[in-house]
Coordinates of C-alpha atoms in Angstrom, one line a residue:
M1 CA 6.7 -5.9 5.6
T2 CA 6.1 -5.6 1.9
V3 CA 9.5 -6.7 -0.2
K4 CA 10.0 -7.6 -3.9
T5 CA 12.4 -7.8 -6.2
F6 CA 11.7 -7.1 -10.6
T7 CA 11.2 -10.7 -12.3
P8 CA 13.0 -9.6 -15.7
N9 CA 11.0 -12.8 -17.3
N10 CA 8.3 -10.6 -17.5
T11 CA 8.7 -7.2 -18.7
T12 CA 5.6 -5.4 -16.1
T13 CA 6.0 -7.7 -13.5
S14 CA 6.8 -9.3 -10.6
E15 CA 4.2 -11.3 -9.6
I16 CA 6.3 -13.4 -6.4
P17 CA 7.6 -10.9 -2.8
V18 CA 10.4 -12.3 -2.2
K19 CA 12.8 -11.4 1.1
T20 CA 16.1 -10.1 -1.1
L21 CA 18.0 -10.7 -4.3
K22 CA 18.0 -14.2 -4.9
Q23 CA 21.2 -15.9 -4.3
G24 CA 21.7 -18.8 -7.0
E25 CA 24.7 -19.5 -9.4
S26 CA 25.8 -16.2 -11.7
V27 CA 24.9 -16.5 -15.9
N28 CA 26.3 -14.2 -18.0
L29 CA 23.5 -12.1 -19.3
G30 CA 26.8 -9.4 -20.7
G31 CA 28.3 -7.0 -18.8
G32 CA 28.4 -3.6 -17.6
N33 CA 24.3 -3.0 -17.5
R34 CA 22.8 -5.1 -14.9
I35 CA 20.9 -3.7 -12.6
G36 CA 19.7 -5.9 -9.4
F37 CA 17.3 -3.9 -7.2
I38 CA 15.2 -5.0 -3.4
S39 CA 12.1 -3.0 -2.5
L40 CA 11.6 -2.7 0.5
G41 CA 7.7 -1.3 2.7
C42 CA 4.8 0.4 2.0
P43 CA 3.0 0.6 -2.4
K44 CA 3.9 3.6 -2.0
N45 CA 7.4 2.6 -2.0
L46 CA 6.7 0.6 -4.3
V47 CA 5.7 2.8 -6.6
D48 CA 8.9 4.8 -6.2
S49 CA 10.7 1.9 -7.5
E50 CA 9.0 1.2 -10.5
R51 CA 9.1 4.6 -11.6
I52 CA 13.1 4.5 -11.6
L53 CA 12.5 0.7 -12.6
T54 CA 11.2 2.2 -15.8
Q55 CA 13.4 4.8 -16.5
L56 CA 16.8 3.0 -16.2
R57 CA 14.2 0.4 -18.3
T58 CA 13.8 3.4 -21.2
E59 CA 17.3 4.0 -20.6
G60 CA 18.8 0.5 -21.9
Y61 CA 19.6 -1.0 -18.5
D62 CA 18.7 -4.6 -17.8
V63 CA 17.1 -5.8 -15.1
V64 CA 18.1 -8.8 -12.8
N65 CA 16.9 -10.9 -9.9
T66 CA 20.1 -12.2 -8.1
Y67 CA 22.9 -11.3 -6.9
Q68 CA 25.7 -12.5 -8.7
D69 CA 24.3 -11.4 -12.1
S70 CA 24.2 -7.9 -11.0
D71 CA 26.4 -4.8 -11.6
L72 CA 25.2 -2.4 -9.2
V73 CA 22.2 -3.6 -6.5
I74 CA 19.4 0.2 -5.3
V75 CA 17.8 -1.2 -1.8
N76 CA 15.1 1.6 -1.6
T77 CA 14.6 0.8 2.2
C78 CA 11.1 1.5 4.7
G79 CA 12.2 3.9 7.3
F80 CA 8.2 4.2 9.1
I81 CA 9.1 1.9 12.4
D82 CA 12.2 0.5 14.3
A83 CA 11.6 -3.4 12.7
A84 CA 11.8 -1.9 9.1
V85 CA 15.3 0.6 10.0
Q86 CA 16.6 -2.8 11.6
E87 CA 15.5 -4.3 7.9
S88 CA 17.1 -1.9 5.5
L89 CA 19.8 -2.1 7.2
D90 CA 20.2 -6.1 7.0
T91 CA 19.2 -5.5 3.9
I92 CA 22.0 -3.3 2.5
G93 CA 24.2 -5.5 4.3
E94 CA 23.1 -8.4 2.5
A95 CA 23.8 -6.8 -1.0
L96 CA 26.7 -5.5 0.5
A97 CA 28.3 -9.1 1.2
E98 CA 26.6 -10.9 -1.9
N99 CA 27.5 -7.5 -4.3
G100 CA 29.6 -5.6 -3.4
K101 CA 28.1 -2.2 -5.2
V102 CA 25.5 -1.0 -3.6
I103 CA 23.6 2.1 -3.9
V104 CA 20.7 3.5 -0.9
T105 CA 17.6 5.4 -1.5
G106 CA 13.7 5.1 -0.1
C107 CA 12.7 6.6 3.8
L108 CA 16.0 5.8 5.3
G109 CA 18.1 7.6 3.2
V110 CA 17.2 10.2 5.2
K111 CA 19.6 9.2 7.8
E112 CA 22.4 8.9 5.8
D113 CA 24.6 9.8 8.6
E114 CA 23.0 6.4 10.7
I115 CA 23.4 4.3 7.6
R116 CA 27.1 5.1 6.6
E117 CA 28.0 4.0 10.1
V118 CA 27.2 1.1 9.8
H119 CA 27.9 0.4 6.1
P120 CA 30.2 3.7 4.9
N121 CA 30.7 1.4 1.7
V122 CA 27.7 1.9 -0.1
L123 CA 28.2 4.0 -3.1
A124 CA 25.9 6.6 -3.4
I125 CA 22.6 7.4 -0.7
T126 CA 19.3 9.7 -1.1
G127 CA 15.7 9.5 0.5
P128 CA 12.4 9.5 -1.2
H129 CA 10.9 10.1 -4.3
A130 CA 14.7 11.3 -6.1
Y131 CA 14.3 9.4 -8.5
E132 CA 16.2 11.5 -11.0
T133 CA 19.1 11.7 -8.5
V134 CA 19.0 7.3 -8.1
V135 CA 19.1 7.1 -11.5
E136 CA 22.1 9.7 -12.3
Q137 CA 24.0 8.1 -9.5
V138 CA 23.9 4.9 -11.8
H139 CA 25.0 6.3 -14.4
E140 CA 28.2 7.0 -12.4
V141 CA 28.5 3.7 -11.9
L142 CA 27.8 2.5 -14.6
P143 CA 27.6 4.3 -17.8
K144 CA 24.4 3.9 -20.0
P145 CA 24.5 1.8 -22.4
E146 CA 24.2 1.6 -25.8
H147 CA 21.0 0.1 -26.7
N148 CA 18.0 0.9 -29.7
P149 CA 15.1 2.0 -28.0
F150 CA 12.7 -0.1 -31.7
T151 CA 14.0 -3.3 -29.9
Q152 CA 14.3 -3.1 -26.2
L153 CA 11.0 -1.6 -26.0
V154 CA 9.0 -0.2 -21.7
P155 CA 5.4 -1.0 -22.2
D156 CA 4.1 3.0 -21.9
H157 CA 2.4 2.2 -18.4
G158 CA 7.0 1.4 -17.1
V159 CA 7.7 -1.6 -15.1
K160 CA 5.6 -2.9 -12.3
L161 CA 6.1 -4.8 -9.7
T162 CA 2.6 -6.2 -9.3
P163 CA 0.6 -8.8 -11.7
R164 CA 0.0 -7.7 -14.4
H165 CA -4.6 -7.5 -13.4
F166 CA -4.2 -4.9 -10.1
A167 CA -2.1 -1.8 -10.1
Y168 CA -1.0 1.0 -7.1
L169 CA -2.0 4.5 -8.2
K170 CA -0.1 7.3 -6.3
I171 CA -2.3 10.6 -6.6
S172 CA 0.1 12.9 -4.9
E173 CA 3.1 12.7 -2.6
G174 CA 3.9 14.3 0.9
C175 CA 1.7 15.2 4.2
N176 CA 0.7 17.8 6.2
H177 CA -0.7 15.9 9.4
R178 CA 2.4 16.0 12.0
C179 CA 1.0 12.7 14.0
T180 CA 3.2 12.8 16.5
F181 CA 3.8 8.4 16.0
C182 CA 5.0 9.5 12.0
I183 CA 7.7 10.8 10.4
I184 CA 7.3 11.2 7.3
P185 CA 6.4 14.5 7.0
S186 CA 10.2 15.1 7.7
M187 CA 10.8 12.1 5.0
R188 CA 8.3 12.3 2.5
G189 CA 7.7 16.2 3.0
D190 CA 4.5 18.4 3.4
L191 CA 2.1 17.2 0.3
V192 CA 2.5 17.7 -3.2
S193 CA -0.7 15.8 -5.7
R194 CA -0.6 15.4 -8.9
P195 CA -2.4 17.1 -12.0
I196 CA -4.8 15.9 -12.1
G197 CA -4.9 14.8 -16.5
E198 CA -1.6 12.9 -15.6
V199 CA -3.1 10.8 -12.9
L200 CA -5.3 10.3 -14.8
D201 CA -3.4 9.8 -18.1
E202 CA -1.1 7.2 -16.0
A203 CA -4.7 5.4 -14.8
K204 CA -5.8 4.6 -18.6
R205 CA -2.8 3.1 -19.5
L206 CA -2.7 0.1 -17.3
K207 CA -6.9 -0.3 -18.3
E208 CA -5.7 -0.6 -21.2
A209 CA -3.2 -2.9 -20.6
G210 CA -5.1 -4.7 -19.4
V211 CA -5.0 -3.9 -15.6
N212 CA -9.1 -4.2 -13.8
E213 CA -8.4 -3.1 -10.6
L214 CA -7.0 -0.1 -9.5
L215 CA -5.2 1.1 -5.6
V216 CA -5.2 4.5 -5.2
I217 CA -2.9 5.6 -3.0
S218 CA -0.7 8.8 -0.8
Q219 CA 0.1 9.4 2.8
D220 CA -2.9 10.8 2.3
T221 CA -6.1 10.7 -0.2
S222 CA -8.4 12.8 0.8
A223 CA -6.4 16.1 0.7
Y224 CA -6.1 15.4 -3.2
G225 CA -5.7 18.7 -3.9
V226 CA -6.1 20.7 -1.0
D227 CA -1.9 22.2 -1.8
V228 CA -3.5 23.6 -4.9
K229 CA -7.2 24.6 -3.5
G230 CA -8.5 21.7 -6.2
R231 CA -7.5 23.7 -8.8
T232 CA -9.1 22.9 -12.6
G233 CA -6.8 20.8 -14.2
F234 CA -7.6 19.3 -17.5
W235 CA -7.5 16.1 -19.0
N236 CA -9.4 15.0 -22.6
G237 CA -9.5 18.4 -23.1
M238 CA -12.9 19.1 -20.2
P239 CA -11.7 20.4 -17.1
V240 CA -11.7 18.3 -13.9
K241 CA -10.8 19.3 -10.7
T242 CA -8.2 18.8 -8.1
D243 CA -9.6 17.1 -5.5
M244 CA -10.5 13.4 -4.3
V245 CA -14.3 14.0 -5.6
A246 CA -13.8 14.7 -9.0
L247 CA -10.8 12.2 -9.6
C248 CA -13.2 9.7 -8.9
E249 CA -15.7 10.7 -11.0
K250 CA -13.4 10.5 -13.6
L251 CA -12.1 7.1 -12.4
G252 CA -15.6 5.7 -11.4
E253 CA -16.5 6.3 -15.9
M254 CA -13.2 3.8 -17.0
G255 CA -15.2 0.4 -16.0
I256 CA -12.4 -1.1 -13.6
W257 CA -13.2 -1.7 -9.8
V258 CA -11.1 1.6 -8.3
R259 CA -10.4 1.2 -4.7
L260 CA -9.7 3.7 -1.7
H261 CA -6.8 4.1 0.8
Y262 CA -4.9 5.7 3.5
V263 CA -8.5 8.2 3.2
Y264 CA -8.5 10.0 6.3
P265 CA -12.8 11.3 7.3
Y266 CA -12.7 14.4 6.3
P267 CA -16.6 15.7 5.0
S268 CA -15.2 15.2 1.4
V269 CA -15.3 11.7 1.8
D270 CA -19.5 11.5 2.5
K271 CA -19.5 13.5 -1.5
V272 CA -17.7 9.6 -2.2
I273 CA -20.3 6.9 -0.8
P274 CA -22.9 8.1 -3.8
L275 CA -20.5 6.7 -6.2
M276 CA -20.4 3.8 -4.1
A277 CA -23.7 3.0 -3.8
A278 CA -23.6 3.3 -7.2
G279 CA -21.3 1.2 -8.2
K280 CA -18.9 3.9 -10.4
I281 CA -16.3 2.7 -7.7
L282 CA -15.8 -0.2 -5.2
P283 CA -17.6 0.1 -1.5
Y284 CA -14.3 -0.2 -0.3
L285 CA -13.1 2.3 2.7
D286 CA -9.3 2.1 4.1
I287 CA -9.2 4.8 7.1
P288 CA -6.3 4.0 9.7
L289 CA -8.8 5.6 12.7
Q290 CA -5.4 4.4 15.0
H291 CA -7.6 4.6 18.9
A292 CA -10.5 5.5 19.4
S293 CA -10.3 7.7 23.4
Q294 CA -10.0 11.4 22.8
K295 CA -7.2 11.1 25.3
V296 CA -5.6 9.4 23.0
L297 CA -6.4 10.7 20.2
K298 CA -5.2 14.5 21.6
L299 CA -1.8 12.9 22.2
M300 CA -1.1 11.2 18.7
K301 CA -2.4 14.9 17.1
R302 CA -5.5 13.1 15.3
P303 CA -8.7 13.8 14.8
A304 CA -10.7 13.4 18.5
A305 CA -14.2 12.7 17.3
T306 CA -15.2 9.7 18.1
A307 CA -18.5 10.3 18.4
K308 CA -19.0 11.9 15.5
T309 CA -16.8 8.7 13.1
L310 CA -19.1 6.6 14.7
E311 CA -22.0 8.7 13.1
R312 CA -20.7 8.9 10.0
I313 CA -19.8 5.8 9.5
K314 CA -23.6 4.6 10.6
K315 CA -24.6 6.8 7.4
W316 CA -22.6 6.1 4.9
R317 CA -23.8 2.3 5.8
E318 CA -27.6 3.8 5.3
I319 CA -26.5 5.2 1.5
C320 CA -24.1 2.1 0.1
P321 CA -25.0 -1.0 2.9
E322 CA -22.3 -3.0 0.5
L323 CA -19.6 -1.0 2.0
V324 CA -16.4 -2.1 4.0
I325 CA -14.6 -0.6 6.6
R326 CA -10.4 -1.3 6.7
S327 CA -8.9 0.8 9.6
T328 CA -5.8 0.4 11.6
F329 CA -5.1 1.0 15.3
I330 CA -2.4 1.2 18.3
V331 CA -2.5 -0.1 21.3
G332 CA 0.1 1.0 23.6
F333 CA 0.7 4.8 22.8
P334 CA 2.1 6.5 25.8
G335 CA -0.6 7.8 28.0
E336 CA -3.2 5.2 26.8
T337 CA -4.9 3.9 30.4
E338 CA -7.0 0.2 30.8
E339 CA -9.5 2.8 30.4
D340 CA -8.2 4.4 27.6
F341 CA -8.5 0.4 26.1
Q342 CA -11.5 -0.4 27.2
E343 CA -13.2 3.3 24.5
L344 CA -11.3 1.7 21.6
L345 CA -12.9 -2.1 22.6
D346 CA -16.1 -0.5 23.0
F347 CA -15.7 1.2 19.6
L348 CA -14.9 -1.6 18.0
D349 CA -18.3 -3.3 19.3
E350 CA -20.3 -0.4 17.7
A351 CA -18.2 0.4 14.9
Q352 CA -18.2 -3.8 13.5
L353 CA -15.5 -2.9 11.2
D354 CA -14.8 -5.3 9.0
R355 CA -11.0 -5.7 8.3
V356 CA -8.8 -4.5 11.3
G357 CA -4.7 -4.3 11.4
C358 CA -3.1 -2.9 14.9
F359 CA 0.3 -2.4 15.8
K360 CA 1.7 -2.4 19.2
Y361 CA 3.1 1.0 19.3
S362 CA 7.5 1.4 19.7
D363 CA 9.0 4.4 19.5
V364 CA 10.2 5.6 16.0
E365 CA 13.2 7.2 16.1
G366 CA 13.0 11.3 15.6
A367 CA 8.8 11.0 17.0
K368 CA 7.5 13.5 19.0
A369 CA 5.9 10.5 20.5
N370 CA 8.9 9.3 22.6
E371 CA 8.7 12.6 24.1
L372 CA 5.6 11.8 26.1
P373 CA 5.6 10.6 29.4
D374 CA 4.2 7.8 30.8
A375 CA 6.0 4.4 28.4
V376 CA 3.5 1.3 28.4
S377 CA 5.8 -1.6 29.2
E378 CA 6.0 -3.8 26.3
A379 CA 4.0 -6.8 28.9
V380 CA 0.9 -4.4 29.2
K381 CA 1.5 -4.1 24.9
E382 CA 1.4 -7.5 24.5
E383 CA -1.4 -8.3 26.6
R384 CA -3.8 -5.3 25.3
Y385 CA -2.6 -6.2 21.0
A386 CA -3.7 -9.8 21.9
R387 CA -7.4 -8.6 23.4
F388 CA -7.0 -7.0 21.0
M389 CA -6.9 -9.4 18.1
Q390 CA -9.4 -11.4 20.4
K391 CA -12.1 -9.5 19.8
Q392 CA -11.7 -7.8 16.0
Q393 CA -11.8 -11.6 14.4
Q394 CA -14.9 -12.1 16.5
I395 CA -16.1 -9.5 14.7
S396 CA -15.1 -10.5 11.3
A397 CA -15.8 -13.5 11.9
K398 CA -19.6 -12.6 12.3
R399 CA -19.2 -10.5 9.3
L400 CA -17.6 -12.5 7.5
E401 CA -20.4 -15.6 8.6
L402 CA -23.1 -13.0 6.9
R403 CA -21.7 -13.9 2.7
I404 CA -22.3 -17.5 3.0
G405 CA -25.3 -18.0 0.9
T406 CA -24.3 -14.8 -1.3
E407 CA -23.2 -14.6 -5.0
M408 CA -20.2 -12.4 -5.1
D409 CA -18.0 -11.0 -8.5
V410 CA -14.3 -12.4 -7.5
L411 CA -10.6 -11.1 -8.9
I412 CA -8.5 -14.6 -9.0
D413 CA -4.8 -13.1 -7.6
E414 CA -3.3 -17.0 -8.2
V415 CA -4.6 -20.8 -9.3
D416 CA -2.5 -23.8 -8.3
E417 CA -3.1 -27.1 -8.3
E418 CA -5.7 -27.5 -5.4
G419 CA -7.6 -24.5 -7.3
A420 CA -8.0 -20.4 -7.4
I421 CA -7.8 -18.3 -4.9
G422 CA -8.6 -15.1 -5.7
R423 CA -10.8 -11.4 -3.4
T424 CA -14.3 -9.9 -4.3
Y425 CA -14.2 -6.0 -3.9
A426 CA -14.2 -6.6 0.3
D427 CA -10.8 -7.3 0.3
A428 CA -7.3 -5.7 -0.7
P429 CA -4.3 -7.8 -2.5
E430 CA -1.8 -9.0 0.5
I431 CA -3.8 -6.9 3.7
D432 CA -7.0 -8.6 3.9
G433 CA -8.9 -11.9 3.3
M434 CA -8.9 -14.2 0.6
V435 CA -12.4 -16.2 -1.5
Y436 CA -10.6 -19.9 -2.1
L437 CA -12.4 -22.2 -4.8
N438 CA -11.2 -25.8 -4.8
G439 CA -10.2 -27.4 -7.2
D440 CA -11.1 -24.7 -10.1
T441 CA -7.9 -24.6 -11.3
E442 CA -8.8 -23.7 -14.9
L443 CA -9.2 -20.2 -14.6
Q444 CA -6.3 -17.4 -14.8
P445 CA -5.0 -14.9 -12.7
G446 CA -7.8 -11.7 -13.4
D447 CA -10.3 -13.6 -14.2
K448 CA -13.2 -12.4 -12.4
V449 CA -16.0 -14.6 -12.2
R450 CA -19.4 -14.7 -10.3
V451 CA -19.3 -17.1 -7.0
R452 CA -21.6 -18.6 -4.6
I453 CA -20.1 -17.8 -1.0
E454 CA -20.2 -21.5 0.7
H455 CA -17.7 -21.3 3.6
S456 CA -16.2 -18.5 6.0
D457 CA -13.5 -18.2 9.1
E458 CA -12.5 -15.6 11.4
Y459 CA -10.4 -13.6 7.8
D460 CA -11.2 -16.0 4.6
L461 CA -13.7 -17.1 2.8
W462 CA -14.7 -20.8 0.8
G463 CA -16.8 -20.3 -2.7
V464 CA -18.3 -22.4 -5.8
R465 CA -17.6 -20.5 -9.3
L466 CA -21.1 -20.7 -11.0
D467 CA -20.3 -19.4 -13.9

């Protein structure tokens, strides 16, 4: 899980992920308007946290990074899988023990009874994307401070919990799918697309603030605009259709990296590949395929068209040879046989995906998959997970080895005494590989440099700066 807190030394970003708020000595910053904030879970949750923090900062609240300095702590929870639920409950407990005044929001908030059974002293609880309600709950505990908006300015792009040079752009909320292993629709509801003009305005503000990589996220990015039937909106006085292709076309005109996440392989994706080939958006697709066995995919209530998926991947690479594909898979799903698992391994061999994540199936309270027969034992899950990862490591190592001797643009994320660490277009932050420039200590986060790749392993690259 990704956990971030707001860092008051920088009003726009929190650059270092941390487990919880610090437990350091108290520093008196003035009374009654100091908020501690903990954000758990996925990038979509992170965007929700940014929105809440932006409103609180706009109203004059101070956001601090220790329990002792906080007059109130907000915990934005994750509830997707059991491990995330436990982490959220543990974090709430720690916040109560260290501070005593806690408001809970986020995905786990839809299970208020479960939270209160463990932590009855929580002040208030809301579900995900309940921004206004959370702020109202803060008002009840800590009345709005008096402040001068001209001396306590919040940037136009709001408070960000990512480094300055990249940001998540959430284009919709909710999901219309009913995958049997997932409870997101019960937490976040059906698909609701943001107005395209609003999305493009935010993208423009982020670019003007120095962001040079936008990571487009939602529960189902390919479905953007489906709920409004592709309704025509307006931006800069011009009509723009509300769909993924039109959005990518406009984002591609901004001259910064645009990376697509959580893309279902709908036919509309085919229309985006030429934009990638033309350099308008990054040739990178994050497609959560989940499995390759037709039987297992049907049990998951996922699109069961593995052969067609392979055909489309082949065509995409013909149009855009530089295309990098990332995906995630689940092993040990109820009913998965050794034959099903072998189909998955065979798919990996044929698809040659660049970046792959794997999860061992676990029951999620409220998920339909819990009712399926033929559960897979934990020992078999572990054994299949190990075989899966070994297979993908071999594929990843071979694909990265092909990069040796090539020149690539690298966006720098971090610089320390040993050198600079960055990413190419092929790598999303926090989930993919890195490029190491040993000894190159003069760069700054956000710099983009040309690099010759000289070495690789299963996941990462090493190179030398050319400019």
